[in-house]
mmCIF file of C-alpha atoms in Angstrom:
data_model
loop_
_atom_site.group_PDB
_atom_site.id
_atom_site.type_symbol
_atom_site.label_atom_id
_atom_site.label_comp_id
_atom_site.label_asym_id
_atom_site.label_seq_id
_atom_site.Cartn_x
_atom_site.Cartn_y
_atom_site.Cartn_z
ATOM 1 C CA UNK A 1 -11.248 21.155 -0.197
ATOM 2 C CA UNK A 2 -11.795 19.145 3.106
ATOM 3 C CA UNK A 3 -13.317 15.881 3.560
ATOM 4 C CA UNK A 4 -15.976 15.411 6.471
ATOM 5 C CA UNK A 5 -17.708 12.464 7.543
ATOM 6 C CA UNK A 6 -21.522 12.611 5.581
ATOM 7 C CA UNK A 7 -23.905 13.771 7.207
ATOM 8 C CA UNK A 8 -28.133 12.697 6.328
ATOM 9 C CA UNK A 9 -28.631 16.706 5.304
ATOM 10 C CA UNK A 10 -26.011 16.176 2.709
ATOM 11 C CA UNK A 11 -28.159 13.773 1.161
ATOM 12 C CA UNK A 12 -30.442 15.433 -0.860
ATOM 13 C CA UNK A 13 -27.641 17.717 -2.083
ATOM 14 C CA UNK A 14 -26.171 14.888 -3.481
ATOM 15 C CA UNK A 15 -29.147 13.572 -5.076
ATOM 16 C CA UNK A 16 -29.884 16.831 -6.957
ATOM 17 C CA UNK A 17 -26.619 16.079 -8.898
ATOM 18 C CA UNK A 18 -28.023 13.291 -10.581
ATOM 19 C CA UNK A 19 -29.545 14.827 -13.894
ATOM 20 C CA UNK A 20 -30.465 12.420 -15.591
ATOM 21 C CA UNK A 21 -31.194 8.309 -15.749
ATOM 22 C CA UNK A 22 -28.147 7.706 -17.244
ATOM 23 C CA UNK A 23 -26.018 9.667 -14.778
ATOM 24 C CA UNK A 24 -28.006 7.474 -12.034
ATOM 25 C CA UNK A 25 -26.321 4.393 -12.984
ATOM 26 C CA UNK A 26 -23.169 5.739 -13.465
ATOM 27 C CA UNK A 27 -22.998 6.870 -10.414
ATOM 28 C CA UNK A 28 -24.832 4.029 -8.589
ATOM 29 C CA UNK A 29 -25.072 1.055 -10.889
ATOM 30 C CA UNK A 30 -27.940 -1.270 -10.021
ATOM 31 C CA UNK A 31 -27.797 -0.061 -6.146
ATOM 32 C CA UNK A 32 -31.165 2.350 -6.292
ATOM 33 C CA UNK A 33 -32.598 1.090 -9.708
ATOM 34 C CA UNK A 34 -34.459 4.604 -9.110
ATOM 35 C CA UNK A 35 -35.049 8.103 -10.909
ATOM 36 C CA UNK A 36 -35.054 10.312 -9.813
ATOM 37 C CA UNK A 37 -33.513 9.549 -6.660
ATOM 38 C CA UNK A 38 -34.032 11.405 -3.434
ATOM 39 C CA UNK A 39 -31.871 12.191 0.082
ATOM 40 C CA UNK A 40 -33.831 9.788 1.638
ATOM 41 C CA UNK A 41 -33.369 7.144 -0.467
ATOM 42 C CA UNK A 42 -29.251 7.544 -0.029
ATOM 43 C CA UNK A 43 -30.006 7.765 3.309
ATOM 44 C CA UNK A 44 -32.372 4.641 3.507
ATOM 45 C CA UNK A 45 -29.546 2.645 1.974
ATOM 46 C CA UNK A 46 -26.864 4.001 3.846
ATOM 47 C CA UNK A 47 -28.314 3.802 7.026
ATOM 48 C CA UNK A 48 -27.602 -0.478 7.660
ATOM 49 C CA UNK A 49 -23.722 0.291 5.953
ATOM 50 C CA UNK A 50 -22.843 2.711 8.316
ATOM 51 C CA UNK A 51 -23.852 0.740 11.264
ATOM 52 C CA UNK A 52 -22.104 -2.608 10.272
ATOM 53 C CA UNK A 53 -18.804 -0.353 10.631
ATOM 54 C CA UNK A 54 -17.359 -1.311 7.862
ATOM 55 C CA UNK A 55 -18.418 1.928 5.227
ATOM 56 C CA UNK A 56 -17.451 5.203 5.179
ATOM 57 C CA UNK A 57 -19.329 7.711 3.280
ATOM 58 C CA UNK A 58 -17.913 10.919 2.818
ATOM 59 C CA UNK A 59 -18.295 14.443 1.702
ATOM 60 C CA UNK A 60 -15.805 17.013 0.472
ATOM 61 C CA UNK A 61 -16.824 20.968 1.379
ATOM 62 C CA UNK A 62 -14.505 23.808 0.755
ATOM 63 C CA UNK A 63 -13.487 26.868 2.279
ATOM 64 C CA UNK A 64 -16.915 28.278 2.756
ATOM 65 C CA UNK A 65 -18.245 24.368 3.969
ATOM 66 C CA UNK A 66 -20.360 24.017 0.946
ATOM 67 C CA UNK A 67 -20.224 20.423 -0.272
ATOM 68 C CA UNK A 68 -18.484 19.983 -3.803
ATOM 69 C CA UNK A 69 -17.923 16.122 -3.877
ATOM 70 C CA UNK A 70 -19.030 12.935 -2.190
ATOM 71 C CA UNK A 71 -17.811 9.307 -2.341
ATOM 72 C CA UNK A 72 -17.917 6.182 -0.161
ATOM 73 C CA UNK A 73 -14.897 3.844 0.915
ATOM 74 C CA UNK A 74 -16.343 0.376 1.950
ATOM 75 C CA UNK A 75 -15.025 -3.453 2.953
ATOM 76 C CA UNK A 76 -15.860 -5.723 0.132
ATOM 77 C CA UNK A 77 -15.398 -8.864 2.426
ATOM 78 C CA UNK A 78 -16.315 -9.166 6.009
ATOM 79 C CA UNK A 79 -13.177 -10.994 6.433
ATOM 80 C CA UNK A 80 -10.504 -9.151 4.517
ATOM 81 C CA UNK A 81 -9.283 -5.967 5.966
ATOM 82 C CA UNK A 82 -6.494 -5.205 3.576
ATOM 83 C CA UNK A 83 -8.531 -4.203 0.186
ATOM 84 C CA UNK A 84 -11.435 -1.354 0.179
ATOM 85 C CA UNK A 85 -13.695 -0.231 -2.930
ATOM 86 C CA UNK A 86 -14.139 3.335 -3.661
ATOM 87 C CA UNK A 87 -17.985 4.321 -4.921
ATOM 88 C CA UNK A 88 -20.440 6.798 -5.930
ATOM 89 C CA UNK A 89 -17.506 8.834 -6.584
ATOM 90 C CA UNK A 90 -19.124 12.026 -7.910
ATOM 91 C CA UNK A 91 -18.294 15.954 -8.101
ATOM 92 C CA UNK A 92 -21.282 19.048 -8.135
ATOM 93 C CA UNK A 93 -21.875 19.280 -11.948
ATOM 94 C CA UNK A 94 -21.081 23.153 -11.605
ATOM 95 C CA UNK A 95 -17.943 22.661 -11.000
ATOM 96 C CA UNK A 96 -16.325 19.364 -12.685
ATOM 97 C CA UNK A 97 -13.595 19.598 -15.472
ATOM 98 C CA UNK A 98 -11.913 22.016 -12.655
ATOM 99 C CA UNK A 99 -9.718 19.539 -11.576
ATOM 100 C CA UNK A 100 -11.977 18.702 -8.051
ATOM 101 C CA UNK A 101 -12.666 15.117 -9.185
ATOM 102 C CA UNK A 102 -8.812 14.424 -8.683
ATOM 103 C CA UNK A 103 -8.475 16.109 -5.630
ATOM 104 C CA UNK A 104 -11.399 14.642 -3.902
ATOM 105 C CA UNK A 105 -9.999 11.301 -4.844
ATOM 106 C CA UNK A 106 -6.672 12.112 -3.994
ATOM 107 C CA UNK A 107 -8.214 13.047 -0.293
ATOM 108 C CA UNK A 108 -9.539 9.560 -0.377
ATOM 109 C CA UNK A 109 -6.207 8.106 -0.924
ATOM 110 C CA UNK A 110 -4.945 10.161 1.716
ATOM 111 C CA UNK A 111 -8.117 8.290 4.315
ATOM 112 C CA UNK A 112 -7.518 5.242 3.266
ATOM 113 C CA UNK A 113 -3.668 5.565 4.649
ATOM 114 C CA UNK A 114 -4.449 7.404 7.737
ATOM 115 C CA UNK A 115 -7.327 5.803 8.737
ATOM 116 C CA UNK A 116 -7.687 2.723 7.203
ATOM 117 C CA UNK A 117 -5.519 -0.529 7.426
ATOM 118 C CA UNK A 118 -6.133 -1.564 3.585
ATOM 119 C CA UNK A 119 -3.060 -1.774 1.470
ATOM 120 C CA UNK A 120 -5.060 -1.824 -1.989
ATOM 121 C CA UNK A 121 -8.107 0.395 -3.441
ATOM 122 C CA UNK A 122 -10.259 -0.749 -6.305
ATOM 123 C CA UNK A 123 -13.532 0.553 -8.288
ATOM 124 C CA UNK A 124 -15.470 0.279 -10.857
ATOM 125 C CA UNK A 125 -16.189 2.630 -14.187
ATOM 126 C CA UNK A 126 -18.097 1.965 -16.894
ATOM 127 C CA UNK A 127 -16.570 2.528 -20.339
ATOM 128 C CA UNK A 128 -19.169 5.092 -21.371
ATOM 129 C CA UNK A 129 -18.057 7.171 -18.647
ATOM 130 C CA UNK A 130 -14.516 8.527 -19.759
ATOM 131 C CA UNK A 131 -14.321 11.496 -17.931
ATOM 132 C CA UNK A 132 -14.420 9.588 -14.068
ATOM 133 C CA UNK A 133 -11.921 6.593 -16.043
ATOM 134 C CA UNK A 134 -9.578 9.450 -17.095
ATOM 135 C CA UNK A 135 -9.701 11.420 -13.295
ATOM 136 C CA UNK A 136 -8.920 7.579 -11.844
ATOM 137 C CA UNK A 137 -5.832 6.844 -13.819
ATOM 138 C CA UNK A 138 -4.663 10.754 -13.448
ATOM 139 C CA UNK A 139 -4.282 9.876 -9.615
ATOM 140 C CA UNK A 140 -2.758 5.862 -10.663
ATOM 141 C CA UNK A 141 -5.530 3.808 -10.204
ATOM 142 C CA UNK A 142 -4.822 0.635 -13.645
ATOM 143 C CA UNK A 143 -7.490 -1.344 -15.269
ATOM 144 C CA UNK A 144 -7.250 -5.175 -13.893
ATOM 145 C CA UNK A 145 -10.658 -6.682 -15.180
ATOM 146 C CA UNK A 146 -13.240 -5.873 -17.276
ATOM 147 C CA UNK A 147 -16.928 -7.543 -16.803
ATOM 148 C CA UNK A 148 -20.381 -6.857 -18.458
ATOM 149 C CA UNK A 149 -23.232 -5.551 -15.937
ATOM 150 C CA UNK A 150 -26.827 -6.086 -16.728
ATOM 151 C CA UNK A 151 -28.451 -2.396 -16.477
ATOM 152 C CA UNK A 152 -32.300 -2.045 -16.063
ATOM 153 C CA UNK A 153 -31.296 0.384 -19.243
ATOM 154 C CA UNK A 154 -28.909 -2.047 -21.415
ATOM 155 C CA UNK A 155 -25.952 -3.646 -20.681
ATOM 156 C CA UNK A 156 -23.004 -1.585 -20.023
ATOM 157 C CA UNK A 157 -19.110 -2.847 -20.137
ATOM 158 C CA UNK A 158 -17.279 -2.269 -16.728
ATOM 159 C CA UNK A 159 -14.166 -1.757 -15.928
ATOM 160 C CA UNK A 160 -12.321 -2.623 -12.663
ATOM 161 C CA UNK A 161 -9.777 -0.731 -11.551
ATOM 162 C CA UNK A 162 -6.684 -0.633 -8.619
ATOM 163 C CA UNK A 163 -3.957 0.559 -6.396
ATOM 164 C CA UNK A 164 -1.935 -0.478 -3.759
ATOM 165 C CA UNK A 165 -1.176 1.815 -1.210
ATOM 166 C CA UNK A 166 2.703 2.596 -1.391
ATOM 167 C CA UNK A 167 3.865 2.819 2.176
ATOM 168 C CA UNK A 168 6.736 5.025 2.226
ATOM 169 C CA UNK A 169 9.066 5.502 5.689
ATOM 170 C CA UNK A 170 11.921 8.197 6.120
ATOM 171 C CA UNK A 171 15.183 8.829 7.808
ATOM 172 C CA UNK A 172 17.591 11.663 7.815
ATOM 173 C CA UNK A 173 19.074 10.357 4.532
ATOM 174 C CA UNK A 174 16.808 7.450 3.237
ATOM 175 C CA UNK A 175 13.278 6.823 1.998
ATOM 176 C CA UNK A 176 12.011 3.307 2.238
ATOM 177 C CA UNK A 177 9.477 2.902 -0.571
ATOM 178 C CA UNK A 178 8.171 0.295 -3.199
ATOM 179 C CA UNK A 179 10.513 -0.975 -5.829
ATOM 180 C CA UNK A 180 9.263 0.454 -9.355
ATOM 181 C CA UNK A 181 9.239 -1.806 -12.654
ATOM 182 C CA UNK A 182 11.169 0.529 -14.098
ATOM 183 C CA UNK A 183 13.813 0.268 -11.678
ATOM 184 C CA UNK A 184 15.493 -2.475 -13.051
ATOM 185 C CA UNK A 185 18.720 -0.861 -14.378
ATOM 186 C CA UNK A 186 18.699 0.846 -11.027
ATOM 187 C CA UNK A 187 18.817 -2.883 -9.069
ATOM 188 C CA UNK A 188 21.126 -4.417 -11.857
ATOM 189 C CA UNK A 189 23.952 -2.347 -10.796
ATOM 190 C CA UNK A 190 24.191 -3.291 -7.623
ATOM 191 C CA UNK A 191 22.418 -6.672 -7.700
ATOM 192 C CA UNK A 192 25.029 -7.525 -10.287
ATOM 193 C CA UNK A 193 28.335 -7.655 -8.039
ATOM 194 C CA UNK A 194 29.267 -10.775 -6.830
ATOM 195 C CA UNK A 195 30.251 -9.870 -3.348
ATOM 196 C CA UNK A 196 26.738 -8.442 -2.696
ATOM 197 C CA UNK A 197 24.406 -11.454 -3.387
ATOM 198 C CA UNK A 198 25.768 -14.845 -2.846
ATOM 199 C CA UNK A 199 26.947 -13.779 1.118
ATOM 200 C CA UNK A 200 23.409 -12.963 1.729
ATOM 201 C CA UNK A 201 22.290 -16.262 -0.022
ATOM 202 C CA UNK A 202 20.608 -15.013 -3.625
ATOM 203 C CA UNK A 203 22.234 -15.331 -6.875
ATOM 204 C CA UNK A 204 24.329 -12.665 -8.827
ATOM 205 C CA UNK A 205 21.881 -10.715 -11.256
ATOM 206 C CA UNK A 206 22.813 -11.775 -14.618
ATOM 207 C CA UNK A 207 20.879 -8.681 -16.621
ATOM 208 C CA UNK A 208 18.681 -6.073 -16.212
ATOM 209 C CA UNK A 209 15.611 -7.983 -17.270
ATOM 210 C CA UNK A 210 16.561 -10.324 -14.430
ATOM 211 C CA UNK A 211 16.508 -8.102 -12.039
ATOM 212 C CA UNK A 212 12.825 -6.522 -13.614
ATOM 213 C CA UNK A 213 11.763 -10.272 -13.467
ATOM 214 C CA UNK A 214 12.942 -9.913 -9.728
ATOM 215 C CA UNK A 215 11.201 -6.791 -9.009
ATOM 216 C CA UNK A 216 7.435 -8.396 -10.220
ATOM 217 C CA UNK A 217 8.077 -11.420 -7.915
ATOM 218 C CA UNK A 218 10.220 -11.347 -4.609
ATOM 219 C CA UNK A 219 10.574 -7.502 -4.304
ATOM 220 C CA UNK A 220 6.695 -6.813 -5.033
ATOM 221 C CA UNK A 221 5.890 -8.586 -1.219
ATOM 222 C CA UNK A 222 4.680 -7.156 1.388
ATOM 223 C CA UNK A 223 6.776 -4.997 2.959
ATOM 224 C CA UNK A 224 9.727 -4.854 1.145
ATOM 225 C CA UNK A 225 11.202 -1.868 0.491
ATOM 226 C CA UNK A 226 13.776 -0.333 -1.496
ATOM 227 C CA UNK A 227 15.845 1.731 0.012
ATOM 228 C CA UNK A 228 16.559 5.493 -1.708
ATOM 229 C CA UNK A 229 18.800 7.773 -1.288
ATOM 230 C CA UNK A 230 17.456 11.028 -0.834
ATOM 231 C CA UNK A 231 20.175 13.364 -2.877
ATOM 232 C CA UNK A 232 19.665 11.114 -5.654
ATOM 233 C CA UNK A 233 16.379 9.530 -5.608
ATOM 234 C CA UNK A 234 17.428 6.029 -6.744
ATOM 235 C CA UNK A 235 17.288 2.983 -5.100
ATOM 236 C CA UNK A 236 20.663 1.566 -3.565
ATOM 237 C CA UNK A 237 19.694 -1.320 -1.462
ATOM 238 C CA UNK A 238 16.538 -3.362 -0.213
ATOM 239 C CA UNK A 239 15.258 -4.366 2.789
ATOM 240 C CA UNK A 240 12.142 -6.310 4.076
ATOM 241 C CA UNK A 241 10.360 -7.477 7.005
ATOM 242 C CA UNK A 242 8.730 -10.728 7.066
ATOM 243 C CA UNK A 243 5.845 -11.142 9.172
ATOM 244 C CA UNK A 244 4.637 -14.354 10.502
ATOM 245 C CA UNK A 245 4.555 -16.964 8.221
ATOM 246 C CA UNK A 246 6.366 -15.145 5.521
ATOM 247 C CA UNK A 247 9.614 -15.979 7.325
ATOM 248 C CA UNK A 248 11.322 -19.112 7.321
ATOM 249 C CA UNK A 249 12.204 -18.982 10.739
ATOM 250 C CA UNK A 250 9.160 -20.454 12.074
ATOM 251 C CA UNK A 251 7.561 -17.124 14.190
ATOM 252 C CA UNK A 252 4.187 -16.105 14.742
ATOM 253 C CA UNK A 253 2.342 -13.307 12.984
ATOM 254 C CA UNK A 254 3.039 -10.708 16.259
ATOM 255 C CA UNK A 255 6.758 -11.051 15.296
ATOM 256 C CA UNK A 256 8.703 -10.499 11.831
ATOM 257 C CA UNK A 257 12.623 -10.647 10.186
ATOM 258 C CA UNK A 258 14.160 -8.288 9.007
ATOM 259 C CA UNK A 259 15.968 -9.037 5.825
ATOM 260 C CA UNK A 260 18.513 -6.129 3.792
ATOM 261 C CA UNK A 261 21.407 -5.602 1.687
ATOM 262 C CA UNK A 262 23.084 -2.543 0.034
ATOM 263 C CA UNK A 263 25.284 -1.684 -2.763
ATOM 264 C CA UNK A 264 28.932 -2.114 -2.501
ATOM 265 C CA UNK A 265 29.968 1.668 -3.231
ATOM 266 C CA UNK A 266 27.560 2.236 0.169
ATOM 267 C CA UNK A 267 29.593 0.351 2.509
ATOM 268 C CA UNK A 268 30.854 1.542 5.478
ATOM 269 C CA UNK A 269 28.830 4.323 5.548
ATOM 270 C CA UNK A 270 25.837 3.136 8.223
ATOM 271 C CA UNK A 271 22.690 3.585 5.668
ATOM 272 C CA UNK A 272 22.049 -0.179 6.336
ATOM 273 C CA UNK A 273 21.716 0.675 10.198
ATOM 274 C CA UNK A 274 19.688 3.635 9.366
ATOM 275 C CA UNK A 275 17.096 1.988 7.578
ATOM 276 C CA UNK A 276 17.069 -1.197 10.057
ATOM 277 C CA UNK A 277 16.055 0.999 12.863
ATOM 278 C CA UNK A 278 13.564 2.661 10.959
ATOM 279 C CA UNK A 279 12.317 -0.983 10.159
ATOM 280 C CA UNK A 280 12.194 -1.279 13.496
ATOM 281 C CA UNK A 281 10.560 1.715 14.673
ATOM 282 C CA UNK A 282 8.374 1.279 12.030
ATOM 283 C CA UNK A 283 7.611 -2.956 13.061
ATOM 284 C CA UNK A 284 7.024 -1.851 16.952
ATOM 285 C CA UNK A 285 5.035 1.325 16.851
ATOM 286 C CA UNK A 286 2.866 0.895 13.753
ATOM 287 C CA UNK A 287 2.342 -2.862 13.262
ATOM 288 C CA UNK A 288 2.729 -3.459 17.640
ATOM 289 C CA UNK A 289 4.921 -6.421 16.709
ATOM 290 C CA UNK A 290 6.298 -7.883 20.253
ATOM 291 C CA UNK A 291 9.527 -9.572 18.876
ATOM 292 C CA UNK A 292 12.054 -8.912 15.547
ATOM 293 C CA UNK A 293 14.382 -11.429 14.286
ATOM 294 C CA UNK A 294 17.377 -11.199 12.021
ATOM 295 C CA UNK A 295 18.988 -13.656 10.558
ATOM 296 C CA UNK A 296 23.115 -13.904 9.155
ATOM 297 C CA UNK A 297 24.873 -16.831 6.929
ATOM 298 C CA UNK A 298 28.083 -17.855 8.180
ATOM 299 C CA UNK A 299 31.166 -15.726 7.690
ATOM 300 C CA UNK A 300 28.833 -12.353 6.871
ATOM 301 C CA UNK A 301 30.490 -10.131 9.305
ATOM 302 C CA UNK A 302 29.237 -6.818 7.795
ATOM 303 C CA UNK A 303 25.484 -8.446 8.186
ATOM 304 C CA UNK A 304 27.022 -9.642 12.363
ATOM 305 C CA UNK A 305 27.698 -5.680 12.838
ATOM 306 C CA UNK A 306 24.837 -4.106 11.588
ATOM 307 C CA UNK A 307 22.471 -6.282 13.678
ATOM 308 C CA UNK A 308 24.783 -5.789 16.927
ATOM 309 C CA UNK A 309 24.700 -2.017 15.918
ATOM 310 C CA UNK A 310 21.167 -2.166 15.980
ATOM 311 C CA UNK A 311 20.763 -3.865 19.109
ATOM 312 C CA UNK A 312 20.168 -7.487 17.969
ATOM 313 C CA UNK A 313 21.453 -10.214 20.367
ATOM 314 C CA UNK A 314 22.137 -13.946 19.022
ATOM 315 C CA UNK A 315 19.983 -16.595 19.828
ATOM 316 C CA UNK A 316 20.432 -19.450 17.997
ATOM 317 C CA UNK A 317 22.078 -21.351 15.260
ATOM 318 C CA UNK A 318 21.308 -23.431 12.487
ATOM 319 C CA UNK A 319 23.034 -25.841 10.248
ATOM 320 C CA UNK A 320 22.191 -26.916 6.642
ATOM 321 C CA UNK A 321 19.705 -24.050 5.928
ATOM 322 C CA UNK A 322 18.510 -23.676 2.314
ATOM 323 C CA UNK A 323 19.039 -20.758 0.937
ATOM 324 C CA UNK A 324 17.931 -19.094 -2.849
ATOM 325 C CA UNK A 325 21.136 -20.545 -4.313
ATOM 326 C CA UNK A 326 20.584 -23.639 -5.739
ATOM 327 C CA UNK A 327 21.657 -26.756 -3.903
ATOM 328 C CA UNK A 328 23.906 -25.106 -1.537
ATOM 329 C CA UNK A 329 23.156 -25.472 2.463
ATOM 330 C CA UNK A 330 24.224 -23.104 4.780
ATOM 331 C CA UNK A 331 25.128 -22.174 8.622
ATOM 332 C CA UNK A 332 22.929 -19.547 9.608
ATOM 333 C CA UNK A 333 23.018 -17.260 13.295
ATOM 334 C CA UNK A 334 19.770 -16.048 14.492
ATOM 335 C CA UNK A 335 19.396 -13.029 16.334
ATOM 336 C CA UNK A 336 16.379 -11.131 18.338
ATOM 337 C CA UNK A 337 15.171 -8.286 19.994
ATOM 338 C CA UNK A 338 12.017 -7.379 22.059
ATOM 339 C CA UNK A 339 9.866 -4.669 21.963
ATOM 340 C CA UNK A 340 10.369 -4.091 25.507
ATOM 341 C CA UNK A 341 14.542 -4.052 25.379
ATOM 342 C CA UNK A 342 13.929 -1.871 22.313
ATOM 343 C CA UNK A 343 11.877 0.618 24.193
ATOM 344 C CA UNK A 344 14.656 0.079 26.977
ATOM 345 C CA UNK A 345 17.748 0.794 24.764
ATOM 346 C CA UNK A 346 15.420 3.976 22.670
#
């Protein structure tokens, strides 16, 4: 199975799958308020969507290009880029309960992150359609509201569901991915030593729940990223890069920090380094960011080397900065680079 952009002859194709009322509004809740529904009618109310540039209707075809599946990926809001809604997900009738409903989504997921900008996905299924709810959560998407909808045929219970697009990056021994929930013993054990936290400015973990708690809040932001180790799998170490106003360093949204730590058994053994320059190939080439900042608290030497290692040149210092342990104020040594002496130095 392929996807292709839709084409106005796969219209009526489409339409034919529709057997019923019921199935209509499943597919389409109150958008047609039509059966039976014909090409040109999709057509007709695609048409205005396609031009504004900001929907994409699809269609999946296999080997021999017949067309198996269709869905559409729009913008909800005009002015947010970074969430799209999946719709009138559906799968030739012939064929479903083959496993083609998950693929063609799965296909979608795989648009969204090569084409798209959006770092969540969300739809709607009504509750008397199990089937499509049980092919969503089979490729991860979770329920996050539920609503009533007012059918020209009754009034049917909706369910909204999502998924944030998990980023992943890759060096020769690392992957830099979302932390998972259930990651918390993983975190504890290194979270937990006293010479990895308070240096950097955060407080010792104190149990595994605290670093869970953790997880949910300060290491579900954007762009953070725990970093793996590939032999094992498990996370060892985080790092994160702050864009804009999410640093505290006062930079604008073309430039970011860079933020990291690793476990103490990793030391020494340059898999900080490794995933900083990936950061930073990652924060020039795919987000075009024209400056990166680091940032080190007095008398952190191994933090000093890795930036200099990475290229990193000071810039400025400053005295009494808060930090997340309580009450205490600290010295802390900027550093920078530019895209263009990173190109330079590549």
């Amino acid at each position: 199975m392929i996807l292709r952009n839709f084409k106005k002859e796969d219209a009526p194709i489409i339409a034919e799958w529709l057997r019923s009322e019921e199935e209509l509004y499943k597919w389409s809740a109150d958008r047609f308020n039509k059966y039976p529904l014909t090409g040109e009618d999709i057509n007709e109310n695609y048409a205005p969507q396609i031009e504004s540039g900001r929907f994409y209707p699809l269609t999946a075809v296999d080997e021999n290009e017949t067309i198996v599946g269709h869905f559409i990926i729009r913008y909800p809001r005009d002015d947010d880029d970074s969430s799209v809604r999946f719709g009138f997900v559906i799968v030739n009738p012939a064929i479903r309960g083959k496993g083609y409903g998950k693929e063609l989504l799965q296909l979608g997921i795989g648009y969204v992150k090569e084409h798209l900008s959006a770092k969540r996905i969300d739809l709607g299924v009504f509750e008397n359609n199990e089937s499509a709810r049980y092919c969503y959560e089979a490729v991860g998407f979770t329920e996050y509201a539920k609503r009533e909808c007012e059918m020209p045929i009754g009034t049917w219970k909706c369910t909204d569901m999502e998924m944030f697009i998990e980023k992943s990056l890759e060096t020769e021994r690392l992957i830099l991915r979302r932390w998972e929930e259930s990651e918390g013993e993983d975190l504890y054990k290194y979270a937990s030593n006293p010479d990895v936290g308070p240096i950097a400015g955060w407080a010792v973990h104190t149990s595994v729940e605290n670093s869970r708690e953790i997880i949910k809040g300060v290491l579900s932001e954007p762009e953070t990223y725990a970093v793996v180790l590939k032999e094992t799998g498990h996370p060892v170490g985080s790092i994160g890069l702050m864009l804009g106003k999410a640093s505290d360093i006062g930079i604008p949204d073309t430039e970011g920090e860079i933020g990291y730590w690793i476990g103490v058994p990793y030391w020494g053994q340059g898999l900080i380094p490794e995933a900083v320059r990936e950061i930073m190939r990652y924060g020039f080439e795919e987000l075009n960011l024209e400056k990166l900042w680091c940032g080190y608290f007095d008398g952190n030497e191994k933090s000093k080397r890795v930036q200099e290692k990475c290229g990193f040149h000071y810039h400025h210092t400053s005295e009494n900065v808060p930090c997340a342990l309580e009450g205490v104020l600290r010295t802390e040594h900027i550093t920078c680079l530019t895209k263009e002496e990173w190109l330079e130095k590549r």
